[in-house]
Short mmCIF file of C-alpha atoms and ligand atoms in Angstrom, two decimals:
data_model
loop_
_atom_site.label_atom_id
_atom_site.label_comp_id
_atom_site.label_asym_id
_atom_site.label_seq_id
_atom_site.Cartn_x
_atom_site.Cartn_y
_atom_site.Cartn_z
CA UNK A 1 10.93 38.16 -26.10
CA UNK A 2 11.82 35.21 -28.00
CA UNK A 3 9.57 32.52 -29.65
CA UNK A 4 10.39 28.76 -29.15
CA UNK A 5 8.72 25.25 -30.49
CA UNK A 6 8.24 22.76 -27.48
CA UNK A 7 9.51 19.79 -28.96
CA UNK A 8 9.18 17.39 -25.96
CA UNK A 9 9.00 16.79 -21.99
CA UNK A 10 11.20 16.28 -19.76
CA UNK A 11 11.44 13.78 -16.98
CA UNK A 12 10.19 17.04 -14.40
CA UNK A 13 7.08 17.16 -16.81
CA UNK A 14 8.58 20.76 -18.42
CA UNK A 15 8.76 21.49 -22.08
CA UNK A 16 12.28 21.35 -23.67
CA UNK A 17 12.83 23.46 -26.56
CA UNK A 18 15.93 24.53 -28.28
CA UNK A 19 17.24 28.40 -28.67
CA UNK A 20 21.17 29.18 -30.08
CA UNK A 21 22.04 25.73 -30.06
CA UNK A 22 20.90 25.15 -26.20
CA UNK A 23 18.33 23.45 -24.40
CA UNK A 24 15.94 25.66 -22.27
CA UNK A 25 12.89 24.06 -20.16
CA UNK A 26 9.99 25.75 -19.83
CA UNK A 27 7.17 24.40 -17.42
CA UNK A 28 3.29 24.68 -18.23
CA UNK A 29 3.90 23.80 -22.06
CA UNK A 30 3.11 21.00 -24.14
CA UNK A 31 4.92 19.45 -27.27
CA UNK A 32 3.42 21.14 -30.47
CA UNK A 33 3.13 24.62 -28.70
CA UNK A 34 5.06 27.95 -29.94
CA UNK A 35 5.12 29.97 -26.95
CA UNK A 36 6.92 33.20 -26.39
CA UNK A 37 9.46 33.13 -23.37
CA UNK A 38 11.01 35.10 -20.93
CA UNK A 39 14.60 33.31 -19.32
CA UNK A 40 14.46 32.88 -15.38
CA UNK A 41 17.87 30.86 -15.34
CA UNK A 42 20.78 30.81 -17.27
CA UNK A 43 23.43 27.87 -16.78
CA UNK A 44 26.10 26.87 -18.98
CA UNK A 45 24.45 23.56 -20.56
CA UNK A 46 20.76 24.78 -20.55
CA UNK A 47 18.62 27.71 -19.58
CA UNK A 48 15.12 27.72 -17.50
CA UNK A 49 12.35 29.96 -18.84
CA UNK A 50 8.78 30.87 -18.43
CA UNK A 51 5.72 31.35 -20.65
CA UNK A 52 5.07 35.14 -21.29
CA UNK A 53 2.31 34.03 -24.08
CA UNK A 54 0.78 31.28 -26.17
CA UNK A 55 1.39 32.34 -29.98
CA UNK A 56 0.26 28.45 -30.72
CA UNK A 57 -1.80 26.66 -28.38
CA UNK A 58 -2.35 22.98 -28.43
CA UNK A 59 -5.77 21.94 -29.09
CA UNK A 60 -5.42 19.31 -26.16
CA UNK A 61 -4.58 21.85 -23.64
CA UNK A 62 -6.69 21.86 -20.37
CA UNK A 63 -7.54 25.43 -18.92
CA UNK A 64 -8.80 27.22 -15.77
CA UNK A 65 -9.10 24.00 -13.66
CA UNK A 66 -7.45 25.73 -10.65
CA UNK A 67 -6.57 29.14 -9.61
CA UNK A 68 -3.14 28.50 -8.64
CA UNK A 69 -1.89 26.60 -11.54
CA UNK A 70 1.32 26.86 -12.64
CA UNK A 71 2.12 29.48 -9.94
CA UNK A 72 2.11 26.95 -6.79
CA UNK A 73 4.21 24.25 -8.74
CA UNK A 74 2.66 21.31 -6.84
CA UNK A 75 0.95 20.07 -10.01
CA UNK A 76 2.97 20.10 -12.98
CA UNK A 77 0.87 18.23 -15.52
CA UNK A 78 -2.58 19.99 -14.72
CA UNK A 79 -2.71 21.47 -18.51
CA UNK A 80 -2.61 17.46 -19.89
CA UNK A 81 -5.40 15.15 -20.45
CA UNK A 82 -5.29 12.39 -18.06
CA UNK A 83 -4.83 10.11 -20.87
CA UNK A 84 -1.72 11.86 -21.91
CA UNK A 85 -0.56 12.32 -18.25
CA UNK A 86 -0.36 8.53 -18.39
CA UNK A 87 1.10 8.06 -22.04
CA UNK A 88 3.78 10.83 -20.50
CA UNK A 89 4.76 8.55 -17.59
CA UNK A 90 4.60 5.36 -20.06
CA UNK A 91 6.97 6.88 -21.77
CA UNK A 92 9.33 8.38 -19.24
CA UNK A 93 9.77 4.67 -18.12
CA UNK A 94 10.62 3.49 -21.11
CA UNK A 95 13.35 6.25 -22.12
CA UNK A 96 15.05 5.61 -18.94
CA UNK A 97 15.04 1.46 -19.11
CA UNK A 98 16.40 2.13 -22.46
CA UNK A 99 18.98 5.14 -21.38
CA UNK A 100 20.34 2.94 -18.53
CA UNK A 101 20.69 -0.43 -19.92
CA UNK A 102 17.45 -2.21 -18.87
CA UNK A 103 16.06 -2.18 -22.21
CA UNK A 104 15.30 -5.73 -22.07
CA UNK A 105 12.95 -5.45 -18.93
CA UNK A 106 9.25 -6.18 -19.79
CA UNK A 107 7.64 -2.75 -18.95
CA UNK A 108 3.95 -3.73 -18.35
CA UNK A 109 1.05 -1.05 -19.08
CA UNK A 110 0.90 2.04 -16.09
CA UNK A 111 -1.94 1.77 -13.89
CA UNK A 112 -4.09 4.55 -13.49
CA UNK A 113 -5.48 6.19 -10.55
CA UNK A 114 -9.10 5.99 -10.19
CA UNK A 115 -9.74 9.68 -9.08
CA UNK A 116 -7.54 11.94 -10.93
CA UNK A 117 -8.75 14.65 -8.16
CA UNK A 118 -8.87 14.67 -4.75
CA UNK A 119 -6.99 12.05 -4.03
CA UNK A 120 -4.59 13.09 -1.50
CA UNK A 121 -5.36 11.85 2.14
CA UNK A 122 -2.14 13.87 3.56
CA UNK A 123 -1.02 17.44 3.29
CA UNK A 124 1.59 19.74 4.91
CA UNK A 125 0.36 23.13 5.18
CA UNK A 126 2.62 26.26 5.52
CA UNK A 127 1.55 28.98 7.77
CA UNK A 128 1.79 32.82 7.11
CA UNK A 129 -0.10 35.48 8.32
CA UNK A 130 -2.96 33.52 10.03
CA UNK A 131 -3.40 31.76 6.79
CA UNK A 132 -2.67 28.09 5.16
CA UNK A 133 -0.89 27.56 2.21
CA UNK A 134 2.46 26.40 0.27
CA UNK A 135 5.40 27.58 -0.90
CA UNK A 136 5.74 28.13 -4.77
CA UNK A 137 7.49 25.83 -6.27
CA UNK A 138 10.76 25.14 -4.38
CA UNK A 139 10.93 28.87 -3.12
CA UNK A 140 9.71 30.06 0.27
CA UNK A 141 6.97 32.53 -1.43
CA UNK A 142 3.65 31.82 0.34
CA UNK A 143 0.71 31.33 -1.72
CA UNK A 144 -2.57 31.01 0.54
CA UNK A 145 -4.77 28.75 -0.58
CA UNK A 146 -8.54 27.84 -0.14
CA UNK A 147 -8.80 24.89 -2.37
CA UNK A 148 -6.94 22.47 -3.46
CA UNK A 149 -7.47 19.89 -6.29
CA UNK A 150 -5.22 17.45 -4.93
CA UNK A 151 -6.66 17.43 -1.83
CA UNK A 152 -9.27 14.77 -0.31
CA UNK A 153 -12.81 17.18 -0.03
CA UNK A 154 -12.48 16.74 3.58
CA UNK A 155 -9.52 18.49 4.03
CA UNK A 156 -10.14 21.40 1.76
CA UNK A 157 -13.52 21.62 3.68
CA UNK A 158 -11.75 21.95 7.02
CA UNK A 159 -9.21 24.58 5.75
CA UNK A 160 -11.17 27.62 7.33
CA UNK A 161 -11.19 25.46 10.60
CA UNK A 162 -7.89 24.45 10.96
CA UNK A 163 -5.59 26.20 13.45
CA UNK A 164 -3.31 28.90 12.09
CA UNK A 165 -0.65 29.48 14.48
CA UNK A 166 1.52 26.94 13.98
CA UNK A 167 4.62 27.10 11.79
CA UNK A 168 3.79 23.98 9.76
CA UNK A 169 0.10 21.82 10.10
CA UNK A 170 0.19 18.11 8.56
CA UNK A 171 -3.33 17.34 7.99
CA UNK A 172 -4.60 13.57 7.32
CA UNK A 173 -7.95 12.05 6.41
CA UNK A 174 -9.54 8.52 6.02
CA UNK A 175 -12.56 7.63 4.87
CA UNK A 176 -14.61 9.57 7.26
CA UNK A 177 -12.82 12.34 9.53
CA UNK A 178 -9.57 14.38 9.36
CA UNK A 179 -6.69 15.12 12.09
CA UNK A 180 -4.00 17.39 12.86
CA UNK A 181 -3.42 16.45 16.31
CA UNK A 182 0.01 14.81 16.83
CA UNK A 183 -1.10 11.82 19.33
CA UNK A 184 -3.98 11.10 17.35
CA UNK A 185 -3.86 7.94 14.74
CA UNK A 186 -6.29 7.79 12.08
CA UNK A 187 -7.53 4.30 11.00
CA UNK A 188 -7.29 3.51 7.01
CA UNK A 189 -8.86 0.53 5.50
CA UNK A 190 -6.57 -1.29 2.70
CA UNK A 191 -8.58 -4.37 1.38
CA UNK A 192 -9.78 -6.09 4.47
CA UNK A 193 -7.07 -4.78 6.96
CA UNK A 194 -6.80 -1.95 8.95
CA UNK A 195 -4.12 0.40 9.45
CA UNK A 196 -3.39 2.85 12.66
CA UNK A 197 -1.26 5.62 11.41
CA UNK A 198 0.25 8.22 13.47
CA UNK A 199 0.19 11.76 11.84
CA UNK A 200 4.28 11.51 11.18
CA UNK A 201 4.65 8.01 10.30
CA UNK A 202 4.75 7.39 6.42
CA UNK A 203 1.43 6.06 4.97
CA UNK A 204 0.97 6.18 1.04
CA UNK A 205 -1.14 9.28 -0.42
CA UNK A 206 -3.54 7.74 -2.54
CA UNK A 207 -5.81 5.24 -0.95
CA UNK A 208 -7.65 4.27 -4.46
CA UNK A 209 -4.43 3.39 -5.77
CA UNK A 210 -2.61 1.84 -2.77
CA UNK A 211 -4.68 -1.24 -2.70
CA UNK A 212 -3.82 -1.84 -6.60
CA UNK A 213 -0.28 -1.40 -5.58
CA UNK A 214 -0.01 -3.75 -2.60
CA UNK A 215 -1.50 -6.43 -4.89
CA UNK A 216 0.69 -6.23 -7.46
CA UNK A 217 3.52 -6.69 -4.63
CA UNK A 218 1.90 -9.77 -3.52
CA UNK A 219 1.17 -11.26 -6.88
CA UNK A 220 4.92 -10.44 -7.73
CA UNK A 221 6.27 -11.94 -4.72
CA UNK A 222 3.97 -14.86 -4.86
CA UNK A 223 4.67 -15.99 -1.45
CA UNK A 224 3.87 -19.78 0.07
CA UNK A 225 3.65 -20.69 3.61
CA UNK A 226 7.68 -22.18 3.54
CA UNK A 227 8.27 -18.32 2.72
CA UNK A 228 10.12 -16.21 5.53
CA UNK A 229 9.87 -12.57 4.17
CA UNK A 230 11.80 -9.33 4.95
CA UNK A 231 9.88 -6.02 4.85
CA UNK A 232 12.14 -3.47 4.47
CA UNK A 233 11.12 0.31 4.84
CA UNK A 234 7.97 -1.21 6.51
CA UNK A 235 6.86 2.08 7.49
CA UNK A 236 3.25 1.29 9.63
CA UNK A 237 3.87 -2.29 8.49
CA UNK A 238 1.19 -2.40 5.50
CA UNK A 239 3.16 -4.31 3.08
CA UNK A 240 3.74 -7.13 5.31
CA UNK A 241 0.80 -7.33 7.04
CA UNK A 242 -0.99 -7.25 3.75
CA UNK A 243 1.30 -10.43 2.51
CA UNK A 244 1.78 -12.34 6.12
CA UNK A 245 -1.28 -14.64 5.30
CA UNK A 246 0.60 -16.43 2.66
CA UNK A 247 4.01 -16.27 4.32
CA UNK A 248 5.58 -18.44 6.86
CA UNK A 249 6.79 -15.41 8.69
CA UNK A 250 7.55 -11.89 8.36
CA UNK A 251 10.10 -9.28 9.83
CA UNK A 252 9.34 -5.83 9.50
CA UNK A 253 12.27 -2.96 9.39
CA UNK A 254 11.81 0.60 9.85
CA UNK A 255 13.63 3.32 11.67
CA UNK A 256 10.76 5.87 12.71
CA UNK A 257 10.09 4.50 16.18
CA UNK A 258 6.28 6.16 15.89
CA UNK A 259 5.91 4.24 12.95
CA UNK A 260 7.16 0.74 14.86
CA UNK A 261 4.65 1.41 17.43
CA UNK A 262 1.88 1.54 14.88
CA UNK A 263 3.06 -1.51 13.08
CA UNK A 264 2.97 -3.58 16.21
CA UNK A 265 -0.52 -1.75 17.21
CA UNK A 266 -1.39 -2.85 13.52
CA UNK A 267 -0.59 -6.61 13.43
CA UNK A 268 -2.49 -6.56 17.00
CA UNK A 269 -6.01 -5.21 15.32
CA UNK A 270 -5.62 -7.34 12.40
CA UNK A 271 -4.63 -10.74 14.28
CA UNK A 272 -1.42 -11.21 12.71
CA UNK A 273 0.76 -13.82 14.74
CA UNK A 274 3.41 -14.33 12.37
CA UNK A 275 5.19 -10.88 11.86
CA UNK A 276 7.89 -9.03 13.78
CA UNK A 277 9.05 -5.51 13.60
CA UNK A 278 12.59 -4.44 14.34
CA UNK A 279 13.48 -0.56 14.54
CA UNK A 280 16.64 0.36 13.06
CA UNK A 281 18.27 1.44 10.12
CA UNK A 282 17.33 -0.95 7.18
CA UNK A 283 20.75 -2.29 5.98
CA UNK A 284 22.42 -2.59 9.52
CA UNK A 285 19.41 -4.66 11.15
CA UNK A 286 18.89 -6.76 8.40
CA UNK A 287 22.59 -7.84 8.25
CA UNK A 288 22.07 -8.85 11.92
CA UNK A 289 19.33 -11.33 11.11
CA UNK A 290 19.64 -15.26 11.29
CA UNK A 291 16.81 -16.54 9.88
CA UNK A 292 17.02 -17.91 6.17
CA UNK A 293 14.90 -15.00 4.32
CA UNK A 294 13.62 -16.22 0.80
CA UNK A 295 11.76 -12.82 -0.15
CA UNK A 296 12.75 -9.33 0.58
CA UNK A 297 9.91 -6.06 0.17
CA UNK A 298 11.91 -3.03 -0.53
CA UNK A 299 10.21 0.57 -0.57
CA UNK A 300 13.11 3.06 0.47
CA UNK A 301 12.64 6.64 0.74
CA UNK A 302 13.13 8.85 -3.04
CA UNK A 303 17.13 8.51 -1.94
CA UNK A 304 16.91 4.44 -2.78
CA UNK A 305 19.19 2.14 -1.27
CA UNK A 306 22.50 2.95 0.06
CA UNK A 307 25.86 0.46 -0.60
CA UNK A 308 25.53 -1.10 2.81
CA UNK A 309 22.11 -2.02 2.44
CA UNK A 310 22.38 -3.27 -1.37
CA UNK A 311 25.62 -5.20 0.14
CA UNK A 312 23.13 -6.86 2.74
CA UNK A 313 20.70 -7.67 0.24
CA UNK A 314 22.97 -9.49 -2.26
CA UNK A 315 24.33 -11.35 0.88
CA UNK A 316 21.07 -12.45 2.01
CA UNK A 317 20.84 -13.78 -1.39
CA UNK A 318 16.72 -14.64 -1.39
CA UNK A 319 15.43 -16.06 -4.46
CA UNK A 320 12.66 -13.23 -5.02
CA UNK A 321 13.11 -9.40 -4.22
CA UNK A 322 9.86 -7.02 -4.95
CA UNK A 323 11.24 -3.32 -5.15
CA UNK A 324 8.57 -0.69 -4.79
CA UNK A 325 9.94 2.49 -6.09
CA UNK A 326 8.72 6.19 -5.75
CA UNK A 327 11.65 7.92 -7.77
CA UNK A 328 12.75 5.93 -11.02
CA UNK A 329 16.13 7.30 -11.08
CA UNK A 330 17.43 5.94 -7.96
CA UNK A 331 15.46 2.92 -8.78
CA UNK A 332 17.43 2.48 -12.02
CA UNK A 333 20.82 2.85 -10.19
CA UNK A 334 19.77 0.45 -7.69
CA UNK A 335 18.76 -2.39 -10.27
CA UNK A 336 21.98 -1.70 -12.10
CA UNK A 337 23.72 -2.76 -9.12
CA UNK A 338 21.32 -5.60 -8.08
CA UNK A 339 20.91 -7.41 -11.88
CA UNK A 340 24.61 -8.45 -11.24
CA UNK A 341 22.78 -11.35 -9.35
CA UNK A 342 19.12 -10.78 -9.94
CA UNK A 343 17.43 -10.63 -13.31
CA UNK A 344 15.27 -7.72 -13.55
CA UNK A 345 11.82 -9.77 -14.58
CA UNK A 346 8.87 -6.69 -14.90
CA UNK A 347 7.85 -3.42 -13.97
CA UNK A 348 4.53 -2.04 -13.34
CA UNK A 349 3.88 1.67 -13.21
CA UNK A 350 1.50 2.91 -10.90
CA UNK A 351 -0.24 6.92 -11.29
CA UNK A 352 -0.05 7.47 -7.56
CA UNK A 353 0.29 10.99 -8.02
CA UNK A 354 -2.09 12.20 -10.95
CA UNK A 355 -1.58 15.67 -12.29
CA UNK A 356 2.13 15.66 -11.09
CA UNK A 357 5.31 14.21 -12.78
CA UNK A 358 6.03 11.65 -10.46
CA UNK A 359 5.56 7.79 -10.99
CA UNK A 360 5.49 5.23 -8.49
CA UNK A 361 6.71 1.63 -9.62
CA UNK A 362 6.78 -1.97 -9.01
CA UNK A 363 9.57 -4.36 -9.76
CA UNK A 364 10.15 -8.28 -9.22
CA UNK A 365 13.70 -9.10 -9.38
CA UNK A 366 14.42 -13.02 -9.39
CA UNK A 367 17.96 -14.31 -8.38
CA UNK A 368 19.99 -15.80 -11.60
C1 SAM B 401 8.46 4.94 1.14
S1 SAM B 401 8.14 4.71 2.62
C2 SAM B 401 7.43 3.05 2.56
C3 SAM B 401 6.50 2.73 3.91
C4 SAM B 401 5.96 0.95 3.56
N1 SAM B 401 6.36 0.71 2.92
C5 SAM B 401 4.32 1.72 3.04
O1 SAM B 401 3.97 1.53 1.89
O2 SAM B 401 3.48 2.32 3.66
C6 SAM B 401 9.76 4.40 3.25
C7 SAM B 401 9.92 4.43 5.00
O3 SAM B 401 11.30 4.35 5.30
C8 SAM B 401 11.52 4.69 6.25
N2 SAM B 401 13.05 4.97 6.33
C9 SAM B 401 13.81 5.65 5.53
N3 SAM B 401 15.06 5.65 6.06
C10 SAM B 401 15.25 4.12 6.60
C11 SAM B 401 16.37 3.34 6.99
N4 SAM B 401 17.49 3.85 6.70
N5 SAM B 401 16.07 2.50 7.65
C12 SAM B 401 14.63 1.85 7.75
N6 SAM B 401 13.77 2.84 7.10
C13 SAM B 401 14.31 3.77 6.95
C14 SAM B 401 10.90 5.71 6.30
O4 SAM B 401 10.77 6.27 7.78
C15 SAM B 401 9.63 5.18 5.69
O5 SAM B 401 8.68 4.79 6.52
#
C-alpha cells in the first residue's frame, strides 16, 4: 500500500500524483487529498491506480450522491461541487489553448448547465440477464442500473417497464414522453422551433444547454439576408433551421440518411423555405457546391475534420466559420490548420455534460 498526494487533475478528470519520479493517474480524487493507492496498470511513461483509502480527504468532496459512483465510470467529476467542475473545465480549456499555440484567443467564461442532474434526454442501455444497465468504464463488466443521476427522470421511472430482451436499448425522452421504438420520432422544442428526431439520429443530449449553445452560434455567425450558409454535419437540421430566418439560404450536409429525412421533415414542420439538405460525406458534398458560401457552421463528431474536409473549407473560403466541438483536442488540432487563413477570434465553453470531464465549445473564426 502506498500513499500519494494529488497535485492536479488531468484532461479526463483523474487526479495526478507522482511516485518514484513517475506520474500516476488516480480517478475520483481531488487536488490536496492524500490517498492510499493500488496500481491498476503500469506503463512506460505513467501508471494508473485506484484509491484503496483516503488518508486526508478534501473538505470539498461531495459524497453519497450515487450508489454506482465511481465504479460505473460515467461520471468522473461527481465528487466535485458544481462550481469546482466549472472551474476545472475552464482551466482545462485555458491550458489546452496555452499548450497548443492558441494562447492569444479570447476564452470566455464557461456557460453553466441550468440542470446539474437529470439532464440527459437519451441513453443507450446494455442488457444482461433481463436487466438494464451500463458497462463499467471501458470494460464489458455489466452494472445493472435502477436510477441514474444523469438521466431525465422520465427515463429513470420507465426502467422497470422497458423491454429486456434486446442486446442494446436506446431510449429517448422529450419534455412529455419517452420512446424506444425505432420507427417512432420524438418531438423536441428548441426556442420556438420543433424538431422531429428518430431514435438513431443525433440530437444534443442536454435540452437546458442546447438553446444557449445555438444562440451563441447565431450570435457568432450574425447572419444577414445576403448570407448563403453551410451547416456541415447538420444532423436533423437543427442549427441550420435555427439560423435560417436571418439568412438568404442554408445548405445542410449530413451522412446519416435517417437524420436527413428528419431534417427535411423539420424544415417542413417549421415552415422554412430557404433550406436544403444533402446526404453524404461533409467534405465530398461541400466540394461539389456551386453557390458562393459566405459562412460555415461545423459541428463534427469527436474525431473532428479530416484532411479533405479541411481543404474543402479552406477552398470555399467563407468570411466566417463557427466551429461547434465536443472534443477539445481534435478542435485544437483543426484550429491550428484553419488559422493559416483564419483568425481564431473567441471561444465559449458550454457545460453540456455536468459531472463528466467533457466540455463542448463554440468557436468564432474570421477570414484574415
Ligand atoms: C455532433 S453531431 C451534430 C449534429 C447537429 N449539428 C446538431 O446540433 O444536432 C455530428 C453529426 O455528424 C454526422 N457525421 C459524421 N460523420 C460525417 C461525415 N463524414 N459527413 C457528414 N456527416 C457526418 C453524424 O451522423 C452526426 O449527425
